GROMACS .gro file of C-alpha atoms in nm:
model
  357
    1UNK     CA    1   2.541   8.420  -6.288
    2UNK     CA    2   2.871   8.253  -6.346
    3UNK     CA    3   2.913   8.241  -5.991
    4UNK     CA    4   2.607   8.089  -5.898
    5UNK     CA    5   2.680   7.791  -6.174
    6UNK     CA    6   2.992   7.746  -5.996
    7UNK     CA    7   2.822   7.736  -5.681
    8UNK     CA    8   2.564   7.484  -5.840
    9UNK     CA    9   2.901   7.272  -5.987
   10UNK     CA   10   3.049   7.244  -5.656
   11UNK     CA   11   2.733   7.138  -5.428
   12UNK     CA   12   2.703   6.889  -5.703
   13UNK     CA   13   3.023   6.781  -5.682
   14UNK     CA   14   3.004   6.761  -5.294
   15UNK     CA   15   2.682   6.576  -5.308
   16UNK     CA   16   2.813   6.325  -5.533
   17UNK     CA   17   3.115   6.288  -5.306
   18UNK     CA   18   2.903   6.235  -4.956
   19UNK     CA   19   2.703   5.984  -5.148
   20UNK     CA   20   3.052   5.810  -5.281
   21UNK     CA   21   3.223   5.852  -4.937
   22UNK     CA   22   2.873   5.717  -4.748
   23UNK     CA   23   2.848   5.363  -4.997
   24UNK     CA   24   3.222   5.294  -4.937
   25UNK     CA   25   3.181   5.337  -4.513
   26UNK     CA   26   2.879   5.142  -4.566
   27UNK     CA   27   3.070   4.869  -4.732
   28UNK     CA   28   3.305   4.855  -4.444
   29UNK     CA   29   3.038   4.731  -4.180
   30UNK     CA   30   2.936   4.449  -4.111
   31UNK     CA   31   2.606   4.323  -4.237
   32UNK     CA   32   2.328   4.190  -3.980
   33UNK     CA   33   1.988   4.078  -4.084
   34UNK     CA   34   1.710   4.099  -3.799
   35UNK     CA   35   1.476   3.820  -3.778
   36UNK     CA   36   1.187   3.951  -3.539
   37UNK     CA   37   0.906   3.704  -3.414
   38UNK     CA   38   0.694   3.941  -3.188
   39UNK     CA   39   0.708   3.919  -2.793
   40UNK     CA   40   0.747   4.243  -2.573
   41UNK     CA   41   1.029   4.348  -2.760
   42UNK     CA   42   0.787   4.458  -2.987
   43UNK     CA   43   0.473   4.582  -2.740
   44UNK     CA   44   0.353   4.848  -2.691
   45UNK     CA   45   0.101   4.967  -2.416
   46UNK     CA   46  -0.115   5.281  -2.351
   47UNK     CA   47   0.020   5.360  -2.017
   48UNK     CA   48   0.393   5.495  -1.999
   49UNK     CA   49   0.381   5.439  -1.615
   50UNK     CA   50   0.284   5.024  -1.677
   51UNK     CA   51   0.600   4.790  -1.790
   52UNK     CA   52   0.385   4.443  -1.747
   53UNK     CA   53   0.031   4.581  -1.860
   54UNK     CA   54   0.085   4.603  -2.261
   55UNK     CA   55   0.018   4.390  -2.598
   56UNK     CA   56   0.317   4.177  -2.691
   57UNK     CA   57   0.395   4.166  -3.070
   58UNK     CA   58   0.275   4.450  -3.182
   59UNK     CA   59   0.536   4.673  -3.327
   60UNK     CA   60   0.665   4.564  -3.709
   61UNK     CA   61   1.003   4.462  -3.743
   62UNK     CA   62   1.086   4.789  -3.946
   63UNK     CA   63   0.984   5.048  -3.680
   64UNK     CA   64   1.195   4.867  -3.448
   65UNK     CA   65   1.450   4.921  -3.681
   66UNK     CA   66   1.356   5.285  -3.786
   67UNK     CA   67   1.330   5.418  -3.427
   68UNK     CA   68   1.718   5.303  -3.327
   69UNK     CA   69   1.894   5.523  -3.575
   70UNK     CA   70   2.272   5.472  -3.398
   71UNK     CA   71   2.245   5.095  -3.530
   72UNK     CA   72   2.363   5.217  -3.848
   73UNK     CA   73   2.724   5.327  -3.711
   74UNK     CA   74   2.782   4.977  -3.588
   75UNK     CA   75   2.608   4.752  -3.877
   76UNK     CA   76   2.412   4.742  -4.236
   77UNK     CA   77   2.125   4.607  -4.070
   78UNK     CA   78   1.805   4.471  -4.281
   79UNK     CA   79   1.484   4.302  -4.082
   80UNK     CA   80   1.249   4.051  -4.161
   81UNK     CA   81   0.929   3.986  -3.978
   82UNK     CA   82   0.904   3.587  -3.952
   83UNK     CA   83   0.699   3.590  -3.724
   84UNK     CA   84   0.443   3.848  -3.489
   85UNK     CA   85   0.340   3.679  -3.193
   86UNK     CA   86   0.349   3.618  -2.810
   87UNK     CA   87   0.651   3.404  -2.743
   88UNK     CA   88   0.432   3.140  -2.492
   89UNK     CA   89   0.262   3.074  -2.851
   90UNK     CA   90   0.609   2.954  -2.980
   91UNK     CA   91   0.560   2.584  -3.184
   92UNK     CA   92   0.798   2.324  -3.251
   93UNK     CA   93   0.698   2.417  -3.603
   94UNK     CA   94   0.780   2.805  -3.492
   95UNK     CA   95   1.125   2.631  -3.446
   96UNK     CA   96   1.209   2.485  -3.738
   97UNK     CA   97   1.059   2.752  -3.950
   98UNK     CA   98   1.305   3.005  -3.759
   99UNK     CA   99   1.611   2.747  -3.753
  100UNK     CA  100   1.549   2.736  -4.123
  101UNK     CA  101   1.571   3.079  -4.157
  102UNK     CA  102   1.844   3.153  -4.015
  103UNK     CA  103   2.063   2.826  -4.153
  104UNK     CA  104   2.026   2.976  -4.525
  105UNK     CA  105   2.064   3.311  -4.406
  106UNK     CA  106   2.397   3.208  -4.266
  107UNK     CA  107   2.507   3.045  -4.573
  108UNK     CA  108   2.490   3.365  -4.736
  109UNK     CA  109   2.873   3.591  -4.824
  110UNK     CA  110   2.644   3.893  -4.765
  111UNK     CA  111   2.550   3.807  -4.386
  112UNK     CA  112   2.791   3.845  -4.093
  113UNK     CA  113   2.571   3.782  -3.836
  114UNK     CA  114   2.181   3.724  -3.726
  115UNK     CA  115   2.012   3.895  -3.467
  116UNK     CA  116   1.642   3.745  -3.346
  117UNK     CA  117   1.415   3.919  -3.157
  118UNK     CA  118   1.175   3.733  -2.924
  119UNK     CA  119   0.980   3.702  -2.621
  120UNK     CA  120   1.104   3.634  -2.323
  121UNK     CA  121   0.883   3.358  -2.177
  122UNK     CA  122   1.049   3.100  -2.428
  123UNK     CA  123   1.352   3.293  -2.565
  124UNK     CA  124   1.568   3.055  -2.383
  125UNK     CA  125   1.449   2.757  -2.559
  126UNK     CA  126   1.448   2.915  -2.931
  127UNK     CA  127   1.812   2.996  -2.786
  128UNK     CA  128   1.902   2.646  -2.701
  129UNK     CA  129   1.716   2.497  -3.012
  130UNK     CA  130   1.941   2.743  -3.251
  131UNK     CA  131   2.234   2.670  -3.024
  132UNK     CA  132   2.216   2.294  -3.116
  133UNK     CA  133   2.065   2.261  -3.458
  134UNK     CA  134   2.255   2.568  -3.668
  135UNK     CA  135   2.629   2.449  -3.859
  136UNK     CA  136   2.790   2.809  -3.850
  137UNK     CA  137   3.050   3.004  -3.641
  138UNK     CA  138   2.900   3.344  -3.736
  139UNK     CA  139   2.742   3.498  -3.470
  140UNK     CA  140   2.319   3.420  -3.379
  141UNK     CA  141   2.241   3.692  -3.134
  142UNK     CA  142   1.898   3.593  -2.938
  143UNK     CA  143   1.779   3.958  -2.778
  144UNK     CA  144   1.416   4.015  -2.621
  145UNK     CA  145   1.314   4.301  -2.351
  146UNK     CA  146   1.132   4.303  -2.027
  147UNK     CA  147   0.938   4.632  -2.062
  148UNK     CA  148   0.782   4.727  -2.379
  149UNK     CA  149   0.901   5.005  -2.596
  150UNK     CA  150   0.604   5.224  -2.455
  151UNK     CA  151   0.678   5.203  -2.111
  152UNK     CA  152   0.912   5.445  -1.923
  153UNK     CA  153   1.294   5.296  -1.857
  154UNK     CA  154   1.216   5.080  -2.118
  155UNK     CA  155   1.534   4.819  -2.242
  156UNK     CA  156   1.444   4.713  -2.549
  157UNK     CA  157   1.656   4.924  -2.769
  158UNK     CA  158   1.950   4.907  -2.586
  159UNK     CA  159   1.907   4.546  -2.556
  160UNK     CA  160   1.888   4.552  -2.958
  161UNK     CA  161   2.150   4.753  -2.992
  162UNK     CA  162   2.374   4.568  -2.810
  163UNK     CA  163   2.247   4.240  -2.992
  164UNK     CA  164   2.323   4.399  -3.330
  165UNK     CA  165   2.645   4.466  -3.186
  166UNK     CA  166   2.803   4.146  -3.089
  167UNK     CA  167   2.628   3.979  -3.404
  168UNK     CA  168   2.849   4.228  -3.616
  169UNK     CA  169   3.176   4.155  -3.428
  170UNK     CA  170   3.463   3.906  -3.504
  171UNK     CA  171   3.526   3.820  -3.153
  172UNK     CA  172   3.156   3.658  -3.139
  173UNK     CA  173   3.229   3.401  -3.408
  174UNK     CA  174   3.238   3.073  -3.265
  175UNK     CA  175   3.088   3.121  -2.954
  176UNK     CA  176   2.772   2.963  -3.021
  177UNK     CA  177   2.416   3.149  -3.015
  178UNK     CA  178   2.431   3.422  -2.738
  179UNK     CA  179   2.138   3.594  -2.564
  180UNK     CA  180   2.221   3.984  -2.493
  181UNK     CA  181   2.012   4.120  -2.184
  182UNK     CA  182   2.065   4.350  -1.941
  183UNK     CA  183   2.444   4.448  -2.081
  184UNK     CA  184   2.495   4.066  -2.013
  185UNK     CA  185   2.629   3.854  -2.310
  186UNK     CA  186   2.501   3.475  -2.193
  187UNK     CA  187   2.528   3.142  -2.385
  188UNK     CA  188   2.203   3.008  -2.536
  189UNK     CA  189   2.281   2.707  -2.362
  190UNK     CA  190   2.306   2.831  -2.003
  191UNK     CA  191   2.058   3.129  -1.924
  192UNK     CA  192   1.731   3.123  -1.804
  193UNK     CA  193   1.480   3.377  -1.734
  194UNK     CA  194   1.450   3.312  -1.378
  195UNK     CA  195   1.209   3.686  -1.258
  196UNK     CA  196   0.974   3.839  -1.494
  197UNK     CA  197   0.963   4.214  -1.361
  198UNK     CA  198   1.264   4.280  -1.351
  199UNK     CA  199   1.523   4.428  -1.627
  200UNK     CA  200   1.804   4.160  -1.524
  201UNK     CA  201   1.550   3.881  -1.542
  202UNK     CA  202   1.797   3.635  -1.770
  203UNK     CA  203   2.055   3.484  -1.579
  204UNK     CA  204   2.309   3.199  -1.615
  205UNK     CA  205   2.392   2.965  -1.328
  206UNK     CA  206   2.728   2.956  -1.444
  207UNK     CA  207   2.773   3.335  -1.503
  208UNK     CA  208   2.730   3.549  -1.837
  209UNK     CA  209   3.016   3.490  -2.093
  210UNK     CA  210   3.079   3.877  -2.118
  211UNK     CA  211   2.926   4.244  -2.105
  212UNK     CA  212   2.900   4.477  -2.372
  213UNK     CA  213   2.984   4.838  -2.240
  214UNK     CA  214   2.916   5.134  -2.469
  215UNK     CA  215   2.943   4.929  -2.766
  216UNK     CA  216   3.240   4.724  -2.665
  217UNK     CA  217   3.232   4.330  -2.585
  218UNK     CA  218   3.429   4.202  -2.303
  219UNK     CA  219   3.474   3.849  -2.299
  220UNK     CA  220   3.498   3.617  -1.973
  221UNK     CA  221   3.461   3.266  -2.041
  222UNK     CA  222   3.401   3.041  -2.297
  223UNK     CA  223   3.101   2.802  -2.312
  224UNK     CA  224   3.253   2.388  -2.240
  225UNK     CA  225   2.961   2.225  -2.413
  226UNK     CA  226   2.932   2.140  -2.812
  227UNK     CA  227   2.749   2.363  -3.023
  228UNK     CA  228   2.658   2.481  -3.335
  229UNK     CA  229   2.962   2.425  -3.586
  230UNK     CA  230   3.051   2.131  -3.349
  231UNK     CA  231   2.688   1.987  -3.307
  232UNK     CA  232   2.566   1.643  -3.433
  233UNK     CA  233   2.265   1.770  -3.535
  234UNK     CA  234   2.155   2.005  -3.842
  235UNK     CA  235   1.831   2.156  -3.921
  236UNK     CA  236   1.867   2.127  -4.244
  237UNK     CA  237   1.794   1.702  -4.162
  238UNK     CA  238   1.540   1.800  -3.948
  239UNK     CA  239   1.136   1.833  -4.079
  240UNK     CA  240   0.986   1.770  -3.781
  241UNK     CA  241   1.015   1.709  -3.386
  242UNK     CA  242   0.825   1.445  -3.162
  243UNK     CA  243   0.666   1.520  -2.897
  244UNK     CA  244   0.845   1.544  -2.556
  245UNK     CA  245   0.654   1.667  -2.270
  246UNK     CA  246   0.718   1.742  -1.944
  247UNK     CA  247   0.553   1.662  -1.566
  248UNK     CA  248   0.578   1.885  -1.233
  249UNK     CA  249   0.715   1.685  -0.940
  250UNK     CA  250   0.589   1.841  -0.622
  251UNK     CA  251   0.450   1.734  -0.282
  252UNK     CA  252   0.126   1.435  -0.301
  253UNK     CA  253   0.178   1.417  -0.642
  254UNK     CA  254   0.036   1.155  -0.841
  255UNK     CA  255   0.094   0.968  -1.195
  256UNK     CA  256  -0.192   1.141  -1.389
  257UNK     CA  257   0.014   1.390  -1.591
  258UNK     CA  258   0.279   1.120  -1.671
  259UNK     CA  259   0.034   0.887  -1.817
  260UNK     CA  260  -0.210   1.129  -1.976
  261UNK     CA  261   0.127   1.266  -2.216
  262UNK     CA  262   0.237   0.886  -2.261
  263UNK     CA  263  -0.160   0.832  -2.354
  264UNK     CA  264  -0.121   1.116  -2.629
  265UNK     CA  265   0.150   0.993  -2.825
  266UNK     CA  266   0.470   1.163  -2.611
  267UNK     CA  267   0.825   0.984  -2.696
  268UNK     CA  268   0.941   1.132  -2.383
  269UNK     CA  269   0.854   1.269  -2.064
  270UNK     CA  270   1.112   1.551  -1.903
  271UNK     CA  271   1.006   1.471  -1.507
  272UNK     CA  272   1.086   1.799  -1.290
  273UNK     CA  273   1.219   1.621  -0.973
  274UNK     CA  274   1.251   1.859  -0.637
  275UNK     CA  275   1.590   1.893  -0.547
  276UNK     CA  276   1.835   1.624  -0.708
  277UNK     CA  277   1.538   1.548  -0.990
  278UNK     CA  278   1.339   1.358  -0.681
  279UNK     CA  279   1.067   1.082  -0.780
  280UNK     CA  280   0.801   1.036  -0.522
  281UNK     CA  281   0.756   0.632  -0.472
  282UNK     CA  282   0.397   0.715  -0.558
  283UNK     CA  283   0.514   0.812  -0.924
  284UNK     CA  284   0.796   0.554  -0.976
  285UNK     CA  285   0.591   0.209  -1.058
  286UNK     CA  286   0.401   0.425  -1.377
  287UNK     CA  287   0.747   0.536  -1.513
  288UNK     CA  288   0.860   0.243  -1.509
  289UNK     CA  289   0.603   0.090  -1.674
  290UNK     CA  290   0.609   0.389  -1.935
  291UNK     CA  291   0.959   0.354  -1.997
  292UNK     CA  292   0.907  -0.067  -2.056
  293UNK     CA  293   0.694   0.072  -2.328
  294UNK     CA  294   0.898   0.283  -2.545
  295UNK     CA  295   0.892   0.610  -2.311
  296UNK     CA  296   1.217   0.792  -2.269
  297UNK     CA  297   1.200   0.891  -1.893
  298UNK     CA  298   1.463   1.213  -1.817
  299UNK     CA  299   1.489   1.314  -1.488
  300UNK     CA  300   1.554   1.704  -1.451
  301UNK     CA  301   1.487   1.947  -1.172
  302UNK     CA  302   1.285   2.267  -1.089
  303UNK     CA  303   1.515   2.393  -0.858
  304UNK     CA  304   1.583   2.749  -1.014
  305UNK     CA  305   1.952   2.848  -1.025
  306UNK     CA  306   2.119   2.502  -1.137
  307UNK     CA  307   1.926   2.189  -1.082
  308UNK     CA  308   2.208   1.938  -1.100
  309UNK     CA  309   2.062   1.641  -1.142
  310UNK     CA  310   2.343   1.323  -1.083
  311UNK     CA  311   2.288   0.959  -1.219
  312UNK     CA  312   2.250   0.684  -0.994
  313UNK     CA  313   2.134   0.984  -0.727
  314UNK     CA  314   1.823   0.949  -0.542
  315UNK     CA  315   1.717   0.681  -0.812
  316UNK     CA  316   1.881   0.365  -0.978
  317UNK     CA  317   1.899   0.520  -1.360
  318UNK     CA  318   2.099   0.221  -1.493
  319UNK     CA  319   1.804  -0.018  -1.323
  320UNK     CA  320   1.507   0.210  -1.451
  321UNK     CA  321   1.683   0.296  -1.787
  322UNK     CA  322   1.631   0.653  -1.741
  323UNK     CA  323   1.837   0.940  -1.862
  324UNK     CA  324   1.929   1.279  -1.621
  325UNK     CA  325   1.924   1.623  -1.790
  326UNK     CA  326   2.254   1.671  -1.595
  327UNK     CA  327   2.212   2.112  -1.516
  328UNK     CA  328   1.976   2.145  -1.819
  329UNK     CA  329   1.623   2.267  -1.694
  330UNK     CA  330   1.299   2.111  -1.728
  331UNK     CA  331   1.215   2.325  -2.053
  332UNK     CA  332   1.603   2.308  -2.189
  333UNK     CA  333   1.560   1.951  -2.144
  334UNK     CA  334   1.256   1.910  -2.371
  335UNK     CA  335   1.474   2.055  -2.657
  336UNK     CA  336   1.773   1.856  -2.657
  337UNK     CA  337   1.561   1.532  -2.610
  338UNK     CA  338   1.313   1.634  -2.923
  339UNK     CA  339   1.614   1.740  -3.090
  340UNK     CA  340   1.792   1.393  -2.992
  341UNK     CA  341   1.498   1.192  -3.046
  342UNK     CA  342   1.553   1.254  -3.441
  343UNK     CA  343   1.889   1.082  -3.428
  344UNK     CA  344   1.827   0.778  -3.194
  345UNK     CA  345   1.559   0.601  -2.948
  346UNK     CA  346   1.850   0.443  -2.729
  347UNK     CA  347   1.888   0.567  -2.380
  348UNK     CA  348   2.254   0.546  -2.368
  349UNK     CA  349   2.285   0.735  -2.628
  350UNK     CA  350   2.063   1.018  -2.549
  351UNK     CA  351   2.222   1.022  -2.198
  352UNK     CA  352   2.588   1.086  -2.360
  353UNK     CA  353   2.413   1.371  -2.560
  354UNK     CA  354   2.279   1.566  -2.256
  355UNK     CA  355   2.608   1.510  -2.080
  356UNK     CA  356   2.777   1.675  -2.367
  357UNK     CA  357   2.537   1.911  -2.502
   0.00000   0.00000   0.00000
């Protein structure tokens, strides 16, 4: 009998031990919260063999969490489901209700770093919005998948994991908001989903800023252009975003689209040029005119891997009073000029911001 009490006494004692030994390793990691807003990250479909036939937004924020188990040797990780939809569904409102989020989230001692999970058809832009709008040098860690959770080879949870990763190391802070794809650590700022079947869809035209490799970053480069802690702009100032919209340049193209966003209230029109951000003469005469009425005109380009669009190229900017988006994209360049557009309605100085932003 004794000997069983003792027995009792000591699993007791080793119980209480583990418990004491597993709170203080706990304390030790870092602490990421998860902000999930749907997308294919969190799909699921009915047919292992299909990676684009699935729902989007389908799986809750916890059982994303629940079904990566090894998370917990790298962070104390807590979600929150902000939102559950299809990221082509993504708001300016969907913007600032995120940006929000994760600003007072930030400001908190017991947050290291944020992780958001999103779709991938505007995960760049939530990226870039985030990137310019959120005053913190703790790490914002954008992550998304191209193959549901359901389908076989699928990269969502090693793409999470690795996002949870870098937003729970030291050597992320101050790097502005990253996107994690593909073992690729890009800048917010720079990548692009440029295929959508394919695993390494998200690319930068200027290269990724690092790799994460079994759990380990490896840093590259540095992004040039002001962010975050060093941005002029702060959600916090920010309630609501005008309208920017943008028009397809492509061969016998006319001034219908241009007008028609102008005619529903648009401050500014992103114009996706061929090549160097190319106007056809058939469009020029209506931007002009748009533009003598109050319409920012921003020339950008839809070539794919770097559209570098150069002032005073192919049209006479200073003449028109038109801005270039420089190498942002058409989409990229919607955000910065809504984002701008809070600030100031003067061309010259929304054309230093996209040459420094």
């Amino acid at each position: 009998m004794k000997h069983h009490r003792l027995l009792a006494r000591c699993a007791i004692a080793a119980t209480t031990l583990f418990a004491a030994l597993s709170t203080a390793w706990a304390a030790d990691k870092p602490n990421v919260v998860i902000l999930a807003t749907g997308g294919t990250i969190a799909g699921a479909g009915a047919d292992a063999s299909k990676s684009a036939t699935y729902q989007a937004a389908k799986v809750p924020v916890d059982k994303l969490i629940a079904g990566l188990p090894t998370l917990s040797a790298v962070a104390q990780v807590r979600g929150e489901q902000v939102f559950q939809i299809a990221s082509e569904s993504f708001t300016n409102e969907h913007l600032l209700t995120l940006g929000k989020r994760v600003a007072q989230l930030l400001k908190q001692s017991d947050v290291d770093g944020v992780v958001v999970t999103h779709g991938t058809d505007t995960l760049e832009e939530t990226a870039y919005f985030l990137n310019l709008v959120i005053h913190s040098d703790k790490p914002v860690v954008v992550v998304g998948s191209m193959r549901p959770g359901t389908a076989m080879s699928a990269d969502g949870m090693l793409n999470l994991f690795n996002a949870v990763n870098v937003a729970a190391s030291q050597d992320a802070h101050g790097k502005g908001v990253l996107v994690t794809m593909n073992d690729e650590i890009n800048s917010g700022r720079d990548v692009s989903k440029m295929i959508n079947i394919k695993t390494e869809a998200f690319k930068s035209p200027w290269g990724p800023l690092g790799m994460v490799v079994e759990g380990k970053n490896y840093w590259f480069r540095l992004p040039a252009k002001r962010h975050t802690i060093n941005s002029e702009f702060d959600i916090e100032k920010i309630e609501t975003l005008p309208a920017v919209d943008i028009a397809y340049g492509h061969g016998n193209v006319s001034d219908t689209a241009y007008r028609a966003f102008a005619g529903q209230g648009a401050k500014a029109i992103i114009h996706t040029g061929t090549g160097n951000g190319s106007v056809s003469n058939r469009v020029v005469p209506a931007l002009r005119e748009l533009r003598s009425q109050g319409v920012q005109i921003i020339r950008s380009s839809h070539v794919n891997a770097g559209g570098f669009v150069l002032r005073n190229a192919e049209q006479p900017d200073d003449q028109y009073d038109w801005v270039v988006a420089h190498d942002l994209n058409p989409q990229k360049a919607r955000i910065l000029a809504a984002v701008a557009l809070t600030k100031t309605q003067d061309s010259k100085e929304l054309q230093r911001i996209f040459w420094e932003y």
